[in-house]
C-alpha atoms as a PDB file:
ATOM      1  CA  ASN A   1     -24.193 -49.907 114.870  1.00  0.00           C
ATOM      2  CA  THR A   2     -25.655 -49.390 111.427  1.00  0.00           C
ATOM      3  CA  GLY A   3     -25.332 -45.627 111.366  1.00  0.00           C
ATOM      4  CA  ASP A   4     -28.494 -45.549 109.237  1.00  0.00           C
ATOM      5  CA  SER A   5     -31.798 -45.939 111.053  1.00  0.00           C
ATOM      6  CA  GLY A   6     -33.669 -45.498 107.740  1.00  0.00           C
ATOM      7  CA  ALA A   7     -32.195 -48.659 106.171  1.00  0.00           C
ATOM      8  CA  SER A   8     -34.293 -51.545 104.884  1.00  0.00           C
ATOM      9  CA  PRO A   9     -34.653 -54.553 107.189  1.00  0.00           C
ATOM     10  CA  ALA A  10     -31.919 -57.120 107.544  1.00  0.00           C
ATOM     11  CA  MET A  11     -32.740 -60.813 108.000  1.00  0.00           C
ATOM     12  CA  VAL A  12     -31.295 -62.482 111.106  1.00  0.00           C
ATOM     13  CA  GLN A  13     -29.980 -65.923 110.170  1.00  0.00           C
ATOM     14  CA  ARG A  14     -28.902 -68.724 112.493  1.00  0.00           C
ATOM     15  CA  LEU A  15     -26.796 -71.841 112.005  1.00  0.00           C
ATOM     16  CA  GLY A  16     -27.666 -74.416 114.677  1.00  0.00           C
ATOM     17  CA  PRO A  17     -25.969 -77.637 115.779  1.00  0.00           C
ATOM     18  CA  ALA A  18     -28.303 -79.787 113.672  1.00  0.00           C
ATOM     19  CA  THR A  19     -29.521 -77.323 111.030  1.00  0.00           C
ATOM     20  CA  GLY A  20     -28.216 -75.354 108.103  1.00  0.00           C
ATOM     21  CA  TRP A  21     -28.565 -71.598 107.884  1.00  0.00           C
ATOM     22  CA  GLU A  22     -32.163 -70.564 108.561  1.00  0.00           C
ATOM     23  CA  ASP A  23     -33.942 -67.214 108.402  1.00  0.00           C
ATOM     24  CA  LEU A  24     -35.265 -66.198 111.833  1.00  0.00           C
ATOM     25  CA  ARG A  25     -36.883 -62.800 111.339  1.00  0.00           C
ATOM     26  CA  PRO A  26     -36.341 -59.399 109.752  1.00  0.00           C
ATOM     27  CA  ILE A  27     -34.869 -56.720 111.991  1.00  0.00           C
ATOM     28  CA  LEU A  28     -34.663 -52.924 111.731  1.00  0.00           C
ATOM     29  CA  ALA A  29     -32.282 -50.510 113.417  1.00  0.00           C
ATOM     30  CA  ASP A  30     -33.626 -48.758 116.508  1.00  0.00           C
ATOM     31  CA  GLY A  31     -33.555 -44.985 116.988  1.00  0.00           C
ATOM     32  CA  ASP A  32     -29.856 -45.161 117.896  1.00  0.00           C
ATOM     33  CA  GLY A  33     -28.964 -47.121 114.750  1.00  0.00           C
ATOM     34  CA  HIS A  34     -28.426 -50.428 116.626  1.00  0.00           C
ATOM     35  CA  LEU A  35     -29.803 -53.829 115.688  1.00  0.00           C
ATOM     36  CA  ARG A  36     -31.117 -55.800 118.675  1.00  0.00           C
ATOM     37  CA  PHE A  37     -32.317 -59.397 118.580  1.00  0.00           C
ATOM     38  CA  THR A  38     -33.240 -61.983 121.220  1.00  0.00           C
ATOM     39  CA  ASP A  39     -33.372 -65.619 120.171  1.00  0.00           C
ATOM     40  CA  ALA A  40     -35.906 -67.522 122.272  1.00  0.00           C
ATOM     41  CA  GLY A  41     -35.487 -70.734 120.250  1.00  0.00           C
ATOM     42  CA  ILE A  42     -32.135 -71.927 121.564  1.00  0.00           C
ATOM     43  CA  VAL A  43     -31.174 -75.110 123.401  1.00  0.00           C
ATOM     44  CA  PRO A  44     -28.992 -75.010 126.553  1.00  0.00           C
ATOM     45  CA  GLY A  45     -25.510 -76.414 125.967  1.00  0.00           C
ATOM     46  CA  ALA A  46     -25.582 -75.796 122.202  1.00  0.00           C
ATOM     47  CA  ARG A  47     -23.450 -73.577 119.955  1.00  0.00           C
ATOM     48  CA  TYR A  48     -24.969 -71.267 117.340  1.00  0.00           C
ATOM     49  CA  SER A  49     -23.711 -68.940 114.660  1.00  0.00           C
ATOM     50  CA  TYR A  50     -25.579 -65.782 113.638  1.00  0.00           C
ATOM     51  CA  ARG A  51     -25.290 -63.440 110.692  1.00  0.00           C
ATOM     52  CA  LEU A  52     -27.322 -60.798 108.890  1.00  0.00           C
ATOM     53  CA  ALA A  53     -28.492 -60.990 105.288  1.00  0.00           C
ATOM     54  CA  TYR A  54     -29.115 -57.543 103.826  1.00  0.00           C
ATOM     55  CA  THR A  55     -29.111 -55.541 100.616  1.00  0.00           C
ATOM     56  CA  SER A  56     -26.566 -52.791 100.028  1.00  0.00           C
ATOM     57  CA  LEU A  57     -26.381 -50.776  96.813  1.00  0.00           C
ATOM     58  CA  GLY A  58     -28.740 -53.280  95.180  1.00  0.00           C
ATOM     59  CA  ALA A  59     -26.596 -56.329  95.977  1.00  0.00           C
ATOM     60  CA  SER A  60     -27.260 -59.089  98.533  1.00  0.00           C
ATOM     61  CA  GLN A  61     -24.712 -59.109 101.362  1.00  0.00           C
ATOM     62  CA  LEU A  62     -23.923 -61.279 104.389  1.00  0.00           C
ATOM     63  CA  SER A  63     -22.361 -59.966 107.580  1.00  0.00           C
ATOM     64  CA  PRO A  64     -19.502 -61.860 109.247  1.00  0.00           C
ATOM     65  CA  GLU A  65     -20.627 -64.759 111.441  1.00  0.00           C
ATOM     66  CA  VAL A  66     -20.770 -64.457 115.224  1.00  0.00           C
ATOM     67  CA  TRP A  67     -20.580 -67.655 117.283  1.00  0.00           C
ATOM     68  CA  VAL A  68     -22.406 -67.965 120.614  1.00  0.00           C
ATOM     69  CA  ASP A  69     -21.978 -70.800 123.129  1.00  0.00           C
ATOM     70  CA  ILE A  70     -25.097 -71.294 125.252  1.00  0.00           C
ATOM     71  CA  PRO A  71     -24.337 -72.519 128.778  1.00  0.00           C
ATOM     72  CA  ALA A  72     -25.903 -75.850 129.732  1.00  0.00           C
ATOM     73  CA  THR A  73     -27.021 -74.391 133.049  1.00  0.00           C
ATOM     74  CA  ILE A  74     -27.354 -70.896 134.387  1.00  0.00           C
ATOM     75  CA  ALA A  75     -24.980 -70.109 137.228  1.00  0.00           C
ATOM     76  CA  PHE A  76     -25.687 -67.540 139.919  1.00  0.00           C
ATOM     77  CA  GLY A  77     -23.533 -64.419 139.781  1.00  0.00           C
ATOM     78  CA  VAL A  78     -22.819 -60.968 138.443  1.00  0.00           C
ATOM     79  CA  ARG A  79     -21.454 -60.609 134.929  1.00  0.00           C
ATOM     80  CA  GLY A  80     -20.114 -57.158 135.664  1.00  0.00           C
ATOM     81  CA  PRO A  81     -21.252 -53.833 134.331  1.00  0.00           C
ATOM     82  CA  SER A  82     -21.238 -52.951 130.690  1.00  0.00           C
ATOM     83  CA  PRO A  83     -19.449 -50.918 129.569  1.00  0.00           C
ATOM     84  CA  ASN A  84     -16.700 -50.694 132.173  1.00  0.00           C
ATOM     85  CA  PRO A  85     -15.635 -47.967 132.715  1.00  0.00           C
ATOM     86  CA  ALA A  86     -19.045 -46.368 132.116  1.00  0.00           C
ATOM     87  CA  ARG A  87     -20.659 -42.995 132.122  1.00  0.00           C
ATOM     88  CA  SER A  88     -23.415 -42.905 134.716  1.00  0.00           C
ATOM     89  CA  GLN A  89     -26.146 -42.404 132.079  1.00  0.00           C
ATOM     90  CA  GLU A  90     -25.222 -45.645 130.275  1.00  0.00           C
ATOM     91  CA  LEU A  91     -24.657 -48.015 133.202  1.00  0.00           C
ATOM     92  CA  CYS A  92     -26.124 -51.510 132.739  1.00  0.00           C
ATOM     93  CA  LEU A  93     -25.503 -54.208 135.342  1.00  0.00           C
ATOM     94  CA  GLY A  94     -25.441 -57.841 134.243  1.00  0.00           C
ATOM     95  CA  TYR A  95     -26.387 -60.713 136.498  1.00  0.00           C
ATOM     96  CA  SER A  96     -27.729 -64.249 136.383  1.00  0.00           C
ATOM     97  CA  LEU A  97     -30.003 -66.151 138.726  1.00  0.00           C
ATOM     98  CA  ALA A  98     -29.916 -69.939 138.800  1.00  0.00           C
ATOM     99  CA  GLU A  99     -33.422 -70.055 140.241  1.00  0.00           C
ATOM    100  CA  ALA A 100     -36.412 -67.821 140.880  1.00  0.00           C
ATOM    101  CA  GLY A 101     -36.780 -66.309 144.339  1.00  0.00           C
ATOM    102  CA  PRO A 102     -36.029 -63.161 146.309  1.00  0.00           C
ATOM    103  CA  ALA A 103     -32.792 -61.488 145.212  1.00  0.00           C
ATOM    104  CA  GLN A 104     -31.263 -58.032 145.555  1.00  0.00           C
ATOM    105  CA  LEU A 105     -28.822 -56.201 143.325  1.00  0.00           C
ATOM    106  CA  SER A 106     -27.007 -53.347 145.066  1.00  0.00           C
ATOM    107  CA  VAL A 107     -24.376 -50.775 144.168  1.00  0.00           C
ATOM    108  CA  PHE A 108     -21.842 -49.703 146.804  1.00  0.00           C
ATOM    109  CA  ASP A 109     -19.413 -46.796 146.722  1.00  0.00           C
ATOM    110  CA  ILE A 110     -15.729 -47.091 147.599  1.00  0.00           C
ATOM    111  CA  ARG A 111     -16.506 -46.467 151.288  1.00  0.00           C
ATOM    112  CA  GLY A 112     -18.905 -49.411 151.393  1.00  0.00           C
ATOM    113  CA  ARG A 113     -22.094 -47.334 151.476  1.00  0.00           C
ATOM    114  CA  ARG A 114     -25.051 -48.758 149.554  1.00  0.00           C
ATOM    115  CA  VAL A 115     -26.088 -46.125 147.004  1.00  0.00           C
ATOM    116  CA  ILE A 116     -28.590 -48.144 144.902  1.00  0.00           C
ATOM    117  CA  ARG A 117     -30.657 -51.246 145.689  1.00  0.00           C
ATOM    118  CA  ARG A 118     -33.068 -53.186 143.469  1.00  0.00           C
ATOM    119  CA  GLU A 119     -35.214 -56.234 144.116  1.00  0.00           C
ATOM    120  CA  VAL A 120     -34.530 -58.503 141.105  1.00  0.00           C
ATOM    121  CA  GLY A 121     -35.860 -61.902 142.158  1.00  0.00           C
ATOM    122  CA  SER A 122     -39.019 -61.449 140.086  1.00  0.00           C
ATOM    123  CA  THR A 123     -36.922 -61.576 136.906  1.00  0.00           C
ATOM    124  CA  GLY A 124     -36.642 -65.353 137.391  1.00  0.00           C
ATOM    125  CA  SER A 125     -33.776 -67.635 136.477  1.00  0.00           C
ATOM    126  CA  GLY A 126     -31.517 -66.771 133.569  1.00  0.00           C
ATOM    127  CA  LEU A 127     -29.241 -64.007 132.345  1.00  0.00           C
ATOM    128  CA  HIS A 128     -30.461 -60.450 132.911  1.00  0.00           C
ATOM    129  CA  THR A 129     -29.357 -56.873 132.314  1.00  0.00           C
ATOM    130  CA  LEU A 130     -30.580 -54.001 134.468  1.00  0.00           C
ATOM    131  CA  ARG A 131     -30.228 -50.463 133.127  1.00  0.00           C
ATOM    132  CA  LEU A 132     -29.945 -48.089 136.087  1.00  0.00           C
ATOM    133  CA  ALA A 133     -31.644 -44.772 135.398  1.00  0.00           C
ATOM    134  CA  ASP A 134     -30.774 -43.532 138.900  1.00  0.00           C
ATOM    135  CA  ALA A 135     -27.079 -44.147 138.200  1.00  0.00           C
ATOM    136  CA  LEU A 136     -27.136 -40.513 137.061  1.00  0.00           C
ATOM    137  CA  THR A 137     -26.634 -39.678 140.746  1.00  0.00           C
ATOM    138  CA  LEU A 138     -23.309 -41.561 140.821  1.00  0.00           C
ATOM    139  CA  THR A 139     -20.228 -39.362 140.805  1.00  0.00           C
ATOM    140  CA  PRO A 140     -17.046 -40.478 139.031  1.00  0.00           C
ATOM    141  CA  GLY A 141     -15.253 -43.140 141.029  1.00  0.00           C
ATOM    142  CA  VAL A 142     -14.942 -46.828 141.860  1.00  0.00           C
ATOM    143  CA  TYR A 143     -18.064 -48.819 142.786  1.00  0.00           C
ATOM    144  CA  TRP A 144     -19.079 -52.431 143.005  1.00  0.00           C
ATOM    145  CA  GLU A 145     -22.261 -54.272 142.276  1.00  0.00           C
ATOM    146  CA  GLU A 146     -23.370 -57.046 144.576  1.00  0.00           C
ATOM    147  CA  LEU A 147     -25.996 -59.702 143.937  1.00  0.00           C
ATOM    148  CA  VAL A 148     -27.494 -61.542 146.925  1.00  0.00           C
ATOM    149  CA  GLN A 149     -29.942 -64.427 146.808  1.00  0.00           C
ATOM    150  CA  GLY A 150     -30.375 -66.479 149.972  1.00  0.00           C
ATOM    151  CA  ARG A 151     -26.858 -67.400 151.126  1.00  0.00           C
ATOM    152  CA  GLN A 152     -25.304 -66.773 147.713  1.00  0.00           C
ATOM    153  CA  ARG A 153     -23.366 -63.574 147.114  1.00  0.00           C
ATOM    154  CA  SER A 154     -21.446 -62.338 144.050  1.00  0.00           C
ATOM    155  CA  SER A 155     -19.806 -58.984 143.295  1.00  0.00           C
ATOM    156  CA  ALA A 156     -17.836 -57.109 140.653  1.00  0.00           C
ATOM    157  CA  ARG A 157     -16.056 -53.744 140.660  1.00  0.00           C
ATOM    158  CA  PHE A 158     -16.641 -51.028 138.076  1.00  0.00           C
ATOM    159  CA  VAL A 159     -15.698 -47.435 137.363  1.00  0.00           C
ATOM    160  CA  ILE A 160     -17.880 -44.420 136.589  1.00  0.00           C
ATOM    161  CA  VAL A 161     -16.210 -41.707 134.503  1.00  0.00           C
ATOM    162  CA  GLU A 162     -17.388 -38.140 133.831  1.00  0.00           C
END
């Protein structure tokens, strides 16, 4: 979080397995003061480091490096909600599909009743995050998300507070 949505752009830089540091693209903070970046130029099974180059008080600065290991293949399953515990208005469910095809992501309450269901197969294979606007209807308590695709099933528990 930058805390300053009026700041000048920062340059996203990447260090790849066979390259030196390279500039990817400038990035600005969103309305919440966060910097968000998706790198579409990665190779499965590789390891990358990212940092930001920016100017502060007239001097060039570099952020600390962040290393990311890219899986060689995408495995089916839920990654669990983020954050956990969460407030209902900020609930995002993470999941991954190994292949395209019909799939459902559901939320169940502690009694086993389905309270939310989404068709997610159209998102295709890969890692995904689903922000649930209708999670506002969830009362504080313990829930679980369940992902179903064909005969595969994966679930994770989470907590809603406030």
